[in-house]
Tab-separated table of C-alpha atoms and ligand atoms in Angstrom:
chain	number	residue	atom	x	y	z
A	266	MET	CA	-10.267	35.793	8.622
A	267	ASN	CA	-9.005	33.425	10.811
A	268	LEU	CA	-9.597	29.280	9.650
A	269	HIS	CA	-9.972	26.292	11.813
A	270	THR	CA	-10.907	23.468	10.303
A	271	ILE	CA	-11.971	20.524	13.154
A	272	ILE	CA	-11.539	16.905	11.556
A	273	LEU	CA	-13.991	14.242	12.416
A	274	ALA	CA	-12.406	11.191	13.755
A	275	ALA	CA	-13.498	9.033	16.952
A	276	GLY	CA	-15.900	6.966	15.301
A	277	LYS	CA	-15.976	3.044	15.093
A	278	GLY	CA	-15.485	1.762	12.014
A	279	THR	CA	-17.714	-1.315	12.993
A	280	ARG	CA	-18.348	-2.479	9.610
A	281	MET	CA	-14.259	-2.089	8.627
A	282	HIS	CA	-13.978	-5.494	10.719
A	283	THR	CA	-10.697	-4.204	11.573
A	284	ASN	CA	-8.998	-3.610	15.059
A	285	LEU	CA	-7.462	0.030	13.341
A	286	PRO	CA	-9.575	3.151	14.186
A	287	LYS	CA	-12.052	3.303	10.991
A	288	VAL	CA	-9.446	6.544	9.733
A	289	MET	CA	-6.518	4.790	9.744
A	290	GLN	CA	-7.170	2.419	6.596
A	291	PRO	CA	-5.338	3.042	4.044
A	292	LEU	CA	-5.645	5.096	1.287
A	293	ALA	CA	-3.336	5.104	-1.543
A	294	GLY	CA	-0.560	3.782	1.017
A	295	ARG	CA	-1.509	6.738	3.838
A	296	PRO	CA	-4.344	6.372	6.275
A	297	MET	CA	-7.099	7.852	5.333
A	298	ILE	CA	-7.046	11.002	7.872
A	299	ASP	CA	-3.697	12.044	6.568
A	300	HIS	CA	-5.371	13.040	2.896
A	301	VAL	CA	-8.079	14.960	5.023
A	302	ILE	CA	-5.211	16.770	7.032
A	303	THR	CA	-2.936	17.273	4.202
A	304	THR	CA	-5.907	18.870	2.330
A	305	ALA	CA	-6.548	20.785	5.267
A	306	GLY	CA	-3.382	21.248	5.768
A	307	THR	CA	-3.045	23.826	2.715
A	308	LEU	CA	-6.055	25.974	3.913
A	309	THR	CA	-4.887	26.821	7.442
A	310	ASN	CA	-2.239	26.228	10.262
A	311	LYS	CA	-4.821	25.494	12.991
A	312	ILE	CA	-6.350	21.891	12.545
A	313	SER	CA	-8.266	20.019	15.297
A	314	THR	CA	-8.938	16.154	15.493
A	315	ILE	CA	-11.302	14.703	17.404
A	316	ILE	CA	-10.718	11.378	18.629
A	317	GLY	CA	-12.527	8.574	20.672
A	318	TYR	CA	-12.445	4.756	19.510
A	319	LYS	CA	-8.683	3.719	19.907
A	320	LYS	CA	-8.141	7.060	20.389
A	321	ASP	CA	-4.075	5.851	21.806
A	322	VAL	CA	-2.845	4.724	18.440
A	323	LEU	CA	-4.256	7.204	16.143
A	324	ASN	CA	-3.033	9.891	18.522
A	325	GLU	CA	0.254	8.563	18.284
A	326	HIS	CA	0.207	8.118	14.507
A	327	LEU	CA	-0.880	12.215	14.250
A	328	SER	CA	1.752	13.295	16.672
A	329	ALA	CA	4.438	11.649	14.836
A	330	ASN	CA	3.445	12.807	11.823
A	331	PHE	CA	1.508	16.076	12.156
A	332	ARG	CA	3.277	18.580	14.264
A	333	ASN	CA	0.846	21.074	13.855
A	334	VAL	CA	-2.586	19.193	14.560
A	335	GLU	CA	-4.034	19.173	17.724
A	336	THR	CA	-6.315	16.463	19.077
A	337	PHE	CA	-9.293	16.692	21.238
A	338	VAL	CA	-10.648	13.314	22.828
A	339	GLN	CA	-14.418	13.193	22.603
A	340	PRO	CA	-15.540	11.277	25.874
A	341	GLU	CA	-18.628	9.300	24.966
A	342	LEU	CA	-19.518	8.876	20.606
A	343	ASN	CA	-22.778	10.473	21.391
A	344	GLY	CA	-23.054	12.067	17.900
A	345	THR	CA	-21.192	14.575	15.820
A	346	ALA	CA	-22.065	17.494	17.431
A	347	GLY	CA	-20.820	15.594	20.726
A	348	ALA	CA	-17.613	15.697	18.985
A	349	VAL	CA	-17.155	18.781	17.830
A	350	LYS	CA	-17.952	20.007	20.985
A	351	ALA	CA	-14.759	18.092	23.082
A	352	ALA	CA	-12.585	21.395	20.903
A	353	GLN	CA	-15.323	23.864	22.536
A	354	LYS	CA	-12.309	25.449	24.324
A	355	ASN	CA	-10.445	25.547	20.980
A	356	ILE	CA	-12.993	27.122	18.858
A	357	MET	CA	-12.785	31.364	18.606
A	358	ASP	CA	-15.767	33.586	18.062
A	359	ASP	CA	-14.360	35.518	15.342
A	360	GLU	CA	-12.559	32.418	13.346
A	361	ASP	CA	-14.398	30.254	10.642
A	362	VAL	CA	-14.521	27.105	11.192
A	363	LEU	CA	-14.470	24.328	8.733
A	364	ILE	CA	-15.496	20.576	9.572
A	365	LEU	CA	-14.829	17.562	7.963
A	366	TYR	CA	-14.695	13.911	8.151
A	367	GLY	CA	-11.576	11.566	8.869
A	368	ASP	CA	-13.857	9.328	6.684
A	369	VAL	CA	-14.195	11.280	3.780
A	370	PRO	CA	-10.887	11.593	2.291
A	371	LEU	CA	-10.890	13.024	-1.559
A	372	ILE	CA	-12.485	16.234	-0.985
A	373	SER	CA	-10.247	18.745	-2.579
A	374	ARG	CA	-8.798	22.099	-1.982
A	375	GLY	CA	-10.598	23.549	-4.778
A	376	SER	CA	-14.287	23.053	-3.520
A	377	LEU	CA	-13.418	23.425	-0.356
A	378	LYS	CA	-12.040	27.294	-1.791
A	379	LYS	CA	-15.169	27.550	-3.386
A	380	ALA	CA	-17.514	27.051	-0.320
A	381	LEU	CA	-14.881	29.665	2.073
A	382	ASN	CA	-15.074	32.294	-0.659
A	383	ASP	CA	-18.877	32.305	-1.276
A	384	ASN	CA	-20.201	35.535	1.106
A	385	HIS	CA	-23.001	33.819	3.041
A	386	ASP	CA	-23.257	33.750	6.885
A	387	ALA	CA	-22.417	29.958	6.715
A	388	VAL	CA	-21.738	27.170	3.676
A	389	ILE	CA	-22.613	23.588	3.560
A	390	LEU	CA	-21.385	20.800	0.782
A	391	THR	CA	-24.131	19.025	-0.313
A	392	MET	CA	-23.924	16.173	-3.336
A	393	ILE	CA	-27.003	14.659	-4.870
A	394	PRO	CA	-26.381	10.639	-5.311
A	395	LYS	CA	-27.835	8.392	-7.422
A	396	ASP	CA	-29.051	6.995	-4.277
A	397	PRO	CA	-29.902	9.184	-1.225
A	398	PHE	CA	-30.681	6.306	1.157
A	399	GLY	CA	-28.649	7.044	4.835
A	400	TYR	CA	-27.662	10.578	4.230
A	401	GLY	CA	-29.038	13.676	5.812
A	402	ARG	CA	-31.510	15.358	3.488
A	403	VAL	CA	-31.589	19.522	2.732
A	404	ILE	CA	-34.391	21.340	3.702
A	405	LYS	CA	-34.263	24.775	2.421
A	406	ASN	CA	-36.080	27.832	2.377
A	407	ASP	CA	-37.868	29.627	-0.827
A	408	SER	CA	-34.350	31.925	-0.955
A	409	GLY	CA	-32.865	28.672	-1.676
A	410	LEU	CA	-31.011	28.888	1.147
A	411	ALA	CA	-30.529	25.941	3.932
A	412	THR	CA	-32.673	26.154	7.040
A	413	GLU	CA	-32.843	22.419	7.918
A	414	ILE	CA	-30.461	18.795	7.644
A	415	ILE	CA	-33.383	15.603	8.211
A	416	GLU	CA	-31.279	12.500	8.571
A	417	GLU	CA	-32.267	9.649	7.537
A	418	LYS	CA	-33.815	7.974	10.380
A	419	ASP	CA	-35.992	10.859	11.377
A	420	ALA	CA	-37.235	11.695	7.945
A	421	ASN	CA	-40.759	11.320	6.847
A	422	ALA	CA	-41.825	9.728	3.162
A	423	GLU	CA	-42.066	13.275	1.904
A	424	GLN	CA	-38.587	14.538	3.199
A	425	LYS	CA	-37.063	11.178	1.660
A	426	LYS	CA	-37.605	11.690	-1.600
A	427	ILE	CA	-35.725	14.840	-1.467
A	428	ASN	CA	-31.996	13.602	-3.399
A	429	GLU	CA	-29.861	16.871	-2.208
A	430	VAL	CA	-27.944	15.862	0.704
A	431	PHE	CA	-25.563	16.984	3.119
A	432	THR	CA	-21.844	15.917	2.862
A	433	GLY	CA	-20.786	16.509	6.302
A	434	ILE	CA	-18.924	19.166	5.354
A	435	MET	CA	-19.435	22.676	6.581
A	436	ILE	CA	-18.638	26.223	7.363
A	437	ILE	CA	-19.522	28.519	10.014
A	438	LYS	CA	-18.351	31.400	12.103
A	439	GLY	CA	-16.977	30.257	15.557
A	440	GLU	CA	-19.479	32.411	17.832
A	441	MET	CA	-22.293	30.677	15.682
A	442	LEU	CA	-21.478	27.065	16.149
A	443	LEU	CA	-20.862	27.509	19.777
A	444	SER	CA	-23.777	29.041	20.526
A	445	SER	CA	-25.785	26.783	18.414
A	446	LEU	CA	-24.287	23.788	19.709
A	447	GLU	CA	-25.812	24.633	23.194
A	448	GLU	CA	-28.971	24.283	21.701
A	449	VAL	CA	-28.351	20.709	20.359
A	450	ASN	CA	-29.959	17.848	22.416
A	451	ASN	CA	-30.925	14.074	21.434
A	452	ASN	CA	-34.517	13.628	21.098
A	453	ASN	CA	-34.274	12.231	17.690
A	454	ALA	CA	-34.700	8.594	16.345
A	455	ALA	CA	-31.299	7.786	17.033
A	456	GLY	CA	-30.762	9.053	20.296
A	457	GLU	CA	-27.398	10.942	19.014
A	458	TYR	CA	-26.297	14.729	19.283
A	459	TYR	CA	-26.707	15.865	15.841
A	460	LEU	CA	-24.328	18.610	14.088
A	461	THR	CA	-26.803	19.165	11.442
A	462	ASP	CA	-29.230	20.097	14.108
A	463	VAL	CA	-26.696	23.256	14.255
A	464	ILE	CA	-27.876	24.330	11.134
A	465	LYS	CA	-31.871	24.226	11.976
A	466	ILE	CA	-30.761	26.467	15.448
A	467	ALA	CA	-28.147	28.686	13.222
A	468	SER	CA	-31.201	29.496	10.391
A	469	LYS	CA	-33.424	30.143	13.289
A	470	LYS	CA	-31.412	32.786	14.594
A	471	GLY	CA	-31.475	34.429	10.849
A	472	VAL	CA	-27.781	32.844	9.730
A	473	LYS	CA	-27.883	32.884	5.801
A	474	ILE	CA	-26.957	29.323	5.027
A	475	ASN	CA	-25.563	28.571	1.124
A	476	THR	CA	-25.841	24.773	-0.601
A	477	ILE	CA	-22.679	24.133	-2.545
A	478	VAL	CA	-22.965	20.821	-4.633
A	479	VAL	CA	-19.937	19.052	-5.172
A	480	GLU	CA	-19.167	15.769	-6.902
A	481	GLU	CA	-21.114	12.474	-4.816
A	482	THR	CA	-17.103	11.369	-5.899
A	483	GLU	CA	-15.628	13.956	-3.970
A	484	VAL	CA	-17.322	13.265	-0.896
A	485	LEU	CA	-17.484	9.706	-0.432
A	486	GLY	CA	-17.425	8.184	2.876
A	487	ALA	CA	-15.471	5.054	3.672
A	488	ASN	CA	-17.576	3.012	5.800
A	489	THR	CA	-16.674	-0.805	4.633
A	490	LYS	CA	-14.179	-2.173	2.819
A	491	SER	CA	-15.949	-2.547	-0.191
A	492	GLU	CA	-16.075	1.615	-0.598
A	493	LEU	CA	-12.988	1.851	0.449
A	494	HIS	CA	-11.790	-0.245	-2.186
A	495	GLU	CA	-14.308	2.081	-4.998
A	496	ILE	CA	-12.504	5.186	-2.982
A	497	GLU	CA	-8.871	4.308	-3.686
A	498	ASN	CA	-10.267	3.447	-7.889
A	499	ILE	CA	-11.443	6.505	-7.818
A	500	PHE	CA	-8.203	8.179	-6.262
A	501	ARG	CA	-6.108	6.189	-8.588
A	502	GLU	CA	-8.663	7.222	-11.945
A	503	MET	CA	-7.741	11.573	-10.606
A	504	LYS	CA	-3.997	10.766	-10.190
A	505	SER	CA	-3.811	9.174	-14.040
A	506	LYS	CA	-5.923	12.106	-14.719
A	507	ASP	CA	-3.432	14.659	-13.685
A	508	LEU	CA	-0.566	12.881	-15.303
A	509	LEU	CA	-2.557	12.443	-18.670
A	510	GLU	CA	-2.779	16.214	-18.138
A	511	GLN	CA	0.327	17.045	-17.808
A	512	GLY	CA	1.210	15.252	-21.338
A	513	ILE	CA	2.734	12.202	-19.720
A	514	THR	CA	2.035	8.747	-22.323
A	515	LEU	CA	0.320	6.400	-19.978
A	516	SER	CA	0.140	2.845	-21.334
A	517	ASP	CA	-3.112	2.235	-18.543
A	518	ALA	CA	-4.278	4.882	-16.607
A	519	LEU	CA	-6.414	1.970	-14.359
A	520	ARG	CA	-2.428	0.347	-13.925
A	521	VAL	CA	-0.600	3.474	-12.456
A	522	ASP	CA	-0.834	4.152	-8.732
A	523	VAL	CA	0.145	7.660	-7.946
A	524	ARG	CA	0.666	7.505	-3.820
A	525	GLY	CA	2.328	11.442	-3.982
A	526	SER	CA	2.629	13.844	-6.455
A	527	VAL	CA	4.246	14.157	-9.872
A	528	SER	CA	5.704	16.661	-11.887
A	529	ALA	CA	6.865	15.220	-15.659
A	530	GLY	CA	8.861	17.384	-18.350
A	531	LYS	CA	7.408	16.261	-22.156
A	532	ASP	CA	6.834	13.494	-23.629
A	533	CYS	CA	7.140	11.146	-20.541
A	534	SER	CA	5.797	8.110	-20.440
A	535	ILE	CA	4.484	5.182	-18.266
A	536	ASP	CA	3.915	1.871	-18.596
A	537	VAL	CA	1.526	-0.844	-16.557
A	538	ASN	CA	1.662	-0.955	-13.152
A	539	VAL	CA	3.858	1.004	-11.789
A	540	ILE	CA	3.534	2.651	-8.402
A	541	LEU	CA	4.452	6.047	-7.640
A	542	GLU	CA	5.179	6.889	-4.022
A	543	GLY	CA	6.166	10.752	-2.031
A	544	GLU	CA	7.506	12.918	-4.832
A	545	ILE	CA	8.312	12.417	-8.295
A	546	THR	CA	10.126	14.561	-10.382
A	547	LEU	CA	10.565	13.722	-14.313
A	548	GLY	CA	12.754	16.107	-16.231
A	549	THR	CA	11.853	15.589	-21.018
A	550	ASN	CA	11.218	11.809	-22.642
A	551	VAL	CA	11.878	9.859	-19.452
A	552	SER	CA	10.540	6.286	-19.636
A	553	ILE	CA	9.495	4.281	-17.039
A	554	GLY	CA	8.547	0.432	-17.868
A	555	PRO	CA	6.402	-2.140	-16.617
A	556	ASN	CA	6.333	-2.873	-12.861
A	557	CYS	CA	8.549	-0.392	-11.180
A	558	TYR	CA	7.999	1.491	-8.048
A	559	LEU	CA	9.340	4.258	-7.526
A	560	LYS	CA	9.350	6.664	-4.042
A	561	ASP	CA	11.092	10.090	-3.794
A	562	VAL	CA	13.062	9.966	-6.911
A	563	VAL	CA	14.441	12.914	-9.049
A	564	ILE	CA	14.970	12.013	-12.874
A	565	SER	CA	16.523	14.241	-15.374
A	566	ASP	CA	16.094	14.001	-19.006
A	567	ASN	CA	16.007	11.411	-21.752
A	568	VAL	CA	16.365	8.311	-19.091
A	569	SER	CA	14.977	5.153	-19.267
A	570	ILE	CA	14.081	3.124	-16.167
A	571	GLU	CA	13.194	-0.281	-17.084
A	572	ALA	CA	11.032	-3.331	-16.272
A	573	PHE	CA	10.811	-4.473	-12.503
A	574	SER	CA	13.255	-1.862	-10.751
A	575	HIS	CA	13.302	-0.559	-7.411
A	576	ILE	CA	13.835	2.962	-6.591
A	577	VAL	CA	14.276	4.875	-3.432
A	578	SER	CA	15.460	8.291	-2.532
A	579	THR	CA	17.649	8.789	-5.609
A	580	GLN	CA	18.911	11.331	-8.242
A	581	ILE	CA	19.357	10.162	-12.089
A	582	GLY	CA	21.010	12.052	-13.935
A	583	ALA	CA	20.409	13.060	-17.777
A	584	ASP	CA	20.765	10.451	-20.294
A	585	CYS	CA	20.757	7.221	-17.978
A	586	ASN	CA	19.737	4.174	-18.201
A	587	VAL	CA	18.548	1.929	-15.423
A	588	GLY	CA	17.001	-1.610	-14.999
A	589	PRO	CA	15.613	-4.070	-16.001
A	590	TYR	CA	15.818	-5.417	-12.403
A	591	ALA	CA	17.909	-3.009	-10.963
A	592	ARG	CA	17.245	-1.707	-7.001
A	593	LEU	CA	18.314	2.408	-6.294
A	594	ARG	CA	18.308	2.270	-2.721
A	595	GLU	CA	18.549	5.690	-0.888
A	596	GLY	CA	21.206	7.768	-1.228
A	597	THR	CA	22.152	7.029	-4.909
A	598	VAL	CA	23.150	9.704	-7.204
A	599	LEU	CA	23.300	9.160	-11.235
A	600	GLU	CA	25.454	11.382	-12.898
A	601	ASP	CA	25.180	11.500	-16.527
A	602	GLN	CA	25.150	9.004	-18.771
A	603	ALA	CA	25.435	6.629	-16.014
A	604	LYS	CA	23.911	3.147	-16.670
A	605	ILE	CA	22.688	0.179	-13.581
A	606	GLY	CA	22.031	-2.978	-15.045
A	607	ASN	CA	19.806	-6.066	-13.649
A	608	PHE	CA	20.487	-6.759	-10.355
A	609	VAL	CA	22.816	-4.272	-9.388
A	610	GLU	CA	21.793	-2.767	-5.658
A	611	THR	CA	23.437	0.968	-4.565
A	612	LYS	CA	22.827	2.720	-1.220
A	613	LYS	CA	24.315	6.007	-0.639
A	614	THR	CA	26.854	5.888	-3.871
A	615	LYS	CA	27.358	8.220	-6.522
A	616	ILE	CA	28.067	6.631	-9.677
A	617	GLY	CA	30.355	9.235	-11.832
A	618	LYS	CA	29.255	10.375	-15.291
A	619	GLY	CA	29.243	7.664	-17.749
A	620	SER	CA	29.946	5.362	-15.447
A	621	LYS	CA	28.656	1.336	-15.818
A	622	ALA	CA	27.932	-1.219	-13.596
A	623	ASN	CA	25.811	-3.330	-15.972
A	624	HIS	CA	24.683	-6.673	-13.456
A	625	LEU	CA	24.611	-8.018	-10.338
A	626	ALA	CA	26.705	-6.178	-8.584
A	627	TYR	CA	26.484	-4.591	-4.932
A	628	LEU	CA	27.759	-0.850	-4.332
A	629	GLY	CA	27.114	0.449	-0.635
A	630	ASP	CA	29.088	3.648	0.959
A	631	ALA	CA	30.848	4.028	-2.325
A	632	GLU	CA	31.731	6.950	-4.839
A	633	VAL	CA	32.932	6.257	-8.430
A	634	GLY	CA	34.106	8.188	-10.687
A	635	GLU	CA	33.568	9.325	-14.665
A	636	ASP	CA	33.636	6.268	-17.708
A	637	SER	CA	34.865	3.801	-15.140
A	638	ASN	CA	33.744	-0.430	-15.392
A	639	ILE	CA	31.970	-1.787	-12.073
A	640	GLY	CA	32.244	-5.862	-13.526
A	641	ALA	CA	29.411	-8.318	-13.046
A	642	GLY	CA	29.649	-10.037	-9.052
A	643	THR	CA	31.620	-6.372	-7.800
A	644	ILE	CA	30.987	-6.195	-4.225
A	645	THR	CA	31.648	-3.128	-2.076
A	646	CYS	CA	32.483	-5.129	1.551
A	647	ASN	CA	31.210	-1.955	3.196
A	648	TYR	CA	30.581	-3.185	6.434
A	649	ASP	CA	32.351	-5.012	8.991
A	650	GLY	CA	29.818	-6.651	11.385
A	651	THR	CA	29.708	-2.559	13.329
A	652	ASN	CA	30.344	-0.084	11.039
A	653	LYS	CA	30.250	0.978	7.449
A	654	HIS	CA	33.020	2.238	5.646
A	655	GLN	CA	33.436	3.993	2.000
A	656	THR	CA	34.760	3.097	-1.423
A	657	LYS	CA	36.173	5.236	-3.285
A	658	ILE	CA	36.806	4.483	-6.845
A	659	GLY	CA	38.579	7.243	-9.657
A	660	ASN	CA	38.133	7.659	-13.242
A	661	LYS	CA	38.124	5.389	-16.093
A	662	THR	CA	39.297	2.923	-13.824
A	663	PHE	CA	38.133	-0.871	-14.838
A	664	VAL	CA	36.959	-3.307	-11.890
A	665	GLY	CA	37.211	-6.785	-13.009
A	666	THR	CA	34.315	-9.526	-12.237
A	667	ASN	CA	33.808	-11.178	-8.775
A	668	SER	CA	36.275	-8.391	-6.820
A	669	SER	CA	35.233	-7.865	-3.257
A	670	LEU	CA	36.519	-4.596	-2.296
A	671	VAL	CA	37.169	-4.457	1.141
A	672	ALA	CA	36.162	-1.258	2.911
A	673	PRO	CA	37.534	1.341	3.161
A	674	LEU	CA	39.181	1.154	-0.020
A	675	ASN	CA	40.829	3.925	-2.371
A	676	ILE	CA	40.898	2.853	-5.717
A	677	GLY	CA	42.519	5.097	-8.124
A	678	ASN	CA	42.525	6.830	-11.613
A	679	ASN	CA	42.540	4.736	-14.660
A	680	SER	CA	43.700	1.726	-12.683
A	681	TYR	CA	42.459	-1.979	-13.201
A	682	ILE	CA	41.326	-4.907	-10.814
A	683	GLY	CA	41.742	-8.414	-12.025
A	684	ALA	CA	38.341	-10.321	-12.268
A	685	GLY	CA	38.182	-12.515	-8.608
A	686	SER	CA	40.170	-10.507	-6.710
A	687	VAL	CA	39.621	-9.561	-2.764
A	688	ILE	CA	41.020	-6.171	-2.807
A	689	THR	CA	41.996	-5.363	0.917
A	690	LYS	CA	44.563	-2.262	-0.038
A	691	ASP	CA	44.653	1.061	-1.912
A	692	VAL	CA	45.324	0.603	-5.434
A	693	GLU	CA	47.617	3.479	-6.622
A	694	ASP	CA	46.465	5.374	-10.014
A	695	ASP	CA	47.338	3.622	-13.412
A	696	ALA	CA	48.066	0.051	-11.488
A	697	LEU	CA	46.571	-2.998	-12.249
A	698	ALA	CA	45.923	-4.785	-9.061
A	699	VAL	CA	45.544	-8.524	-8.819
A	700	ALA	CA	44.849	-10.746	-5.688
A	701	ARG	CA	44.188	-14.035	-6.044
A	702	GLY	CA	44.923	-17.854	-6.337
A	703	LYS	CA	47.283	-18.375	-8.503
A	704	GLN	CA	45.930	-20.855	-11.568
A	705	SER	CA	48.174	-24.409	-12.289
A	706	ASN	CA	47.698	-26.773	-14.401
A	707	LYS	CA	48.514	-30.073	-13.789
A	708	PRO	CA	48.766	-31.885	-17.651
A	709	GLY	CA	47.360	-35.278	-17.841
A	710	TRP	CA	45.467	-35.086	-14.130
A	711	ALA	CA	42.187	-36.314	-15.553
A	712	LYS	CA	43.507	-38.893	-17.607
A	713	ASN	CA	45.752	-40.377	-14.147
A	714	LYS	CA	42.479	-40.049	-11.808
A	715	LYS	CA	41.060	-43.344	-11.888
B	1083	LIG	C1	-23.363	12.517	9.038
B	1083	LIG	C2	-24.678	13.244	8.844
B	1083	LIG	C3	-25.486	13.078	7.921
B	1083	LIG	C4	-24.703	13.176	6.653
B	1083	LIG	C5	-23.619	11.796	6.173
B	1083	LIG	C6	-22.448	12.269	5.501
B	1083	LIG	C7	-25.163	13.824	11.328
B	1083	LIG	C8	-25.888	13.575	12.377
B	1083	LIG	N1	-25.252	13.094	9.475
B	1083	LIG	O1	-24.249	10.741	9.133
B	1083	LIG	O2	-26.266	14.216	7.653
B	1083	LIG	O3	-25.448	12.975	5.148
B	1083	LIG	O4	-22.636	12.242	7.752
B	1083	LIG	O5	-21.418	11.380	5.478
B	1083	LIG	O6	-23.970	14.530	11.394
B	1083	LIG	N2	-18.024	10.990	14.667
B	1083	LIG	C9	-17.288	10.819	15.803
B	1083	LIG	N3	-18.090	11.184	17.150
B	1083	LIG	C10	-19.561	10.366	17.417
B	1083	LIG	C11	-19.959	10.223	15.636
B	1083	LIG	C12	-18.913	10.406	14.738
B	1083	LIG	O7	-16.171	11.264	15.445
B	1083	LIG	O8	-19.836	10.453	17.950
B	1083	LIG	C13	-17.361	11.037	13.482
B	1083	LIG	C14	-17.092	9.636	12.502
B	1083	LIG	O9	-15.968	9.226	12.515
B	1083	LIG	C15	-16.640	10.055	11.466
B	1083	LIG	C16	-17.951	11.411	11.285
B	1083	LIG	O10	-18.098	11.740	12.326
B	1083	LIG	O11	-15.749	10.369	10.627
B	1083	LIG	C17	-19.063	11.213	10.924
B	1083	LIG	O12	-20.190	10.534	11.572
B	1083	LIG	P1	-21.104	8.837	10.645
B	1083	LIG	O13	-21.539	8.087	12.033
B	1083	LIG	O14	-20.663	8.486	10.111
B	1083	LIG	O15	-21.905	9.916	10.590
B	1083	LIG	P2	-23.700	9.406	9.311
B	1083	LIG	O16	-24.462	8.749	10.065
B	1083	LIG	O17	-22.757	8.919	8.250
B	1084	LIG	CA1	-20.834	8.158	7.763
């Protein structure tokens, strides 16, 4: 059966006090709606989003980031049924429709899978929260099937006591959804077109609607910054739990932020205040010190990343040592046993096996061979104000401290650059290049100064 996911995101989010559409509020560094789309994307290629409030901002974001997501504008914010109706021309009779909310970002693939595998005519996800206030109460018949959802505003005292509530998530056949939507009216306390009325209408037509209870933490909605913060905390804990389950040692599970995916070999450890974004791959026996930021990084075995290092789009070989205070920018490749020390910045640079830049250097658009040493204060002058140029340094070469290497430049194997040099011409293998003012001592000069 084909699956079509519709994500409701037209609402205003008044209580967020924001100029952004509510679903653009960041959770773990990404807009809330991105999490929902990503989860939905693991189940189906057909995704529709309903936008309304600040639709241009949202439309621009979605079209820039998700190629296969279609957007539909809800002309008037008249309720959740109105929202789904905005996409009705995209709803096919013979498909399953999964309704998700853009502001309920933690829903898991696992729970959705479970609902999709259920073989009733339709399924709603429910929860039993500590406090059911504000949610639609689920009414069931004797066989335990859902027959109706009553919104808080419309519920009588008896119904308000029901503690099983609707999460907003449902799966229903396109045909049944379309025909039921036709019958939804706005004769209710809010004067809105409730999507929840579809349950009553479909049930009356004999549709068997099952309920599946999920954990409250998975279906919390973010209506305020404080709810969003709670969701952020839950997300952090979930992600940390993943790391622990993979066998990673965490100094404090509440002080690691995983904002992407992490896979790791055995005996890895992560200290406090580490942020991991994008895709992170760790080999065996990798340790990440406190206060590091890593985004899209692949690290091999036996690597130590020390405190305060900032590493983006980088590949690190085995037995390397990085930091403290290293900055490895996009396109950095460290081959095995390389060492990058404090206050060294690299960009689009390859450091060969066993080579070192231990302190205070900038290596950009460079290639360093094996077993070479880059002294403190070395700068590759890669930019002439218009273009970037390459610096190539061979194997077993020693670049003395405070050298400016003016690119384009080739420095051969087994060569030496004298400290304080400004190197503008290529250096051949086995040579010593010195390019600095000659020292001259003036004996007695200080004594005669006055
Ligand atoms: C809804 C459900 C309620 C359920 C609760 C779970 C209805 C009538 N009620 O209530 O049973 O317990 O969610 O959180 O559906 N939206 C639009 N267009 C609109 C109105 C809303 O796109 O015109 C979107 C919002 O952006 C949001 C979602 O629909 O993502 C839910 O809307 P919201 O107003 O928060 O519904 P609730 O009152 O919370
Ligand atoms: Ca809500």
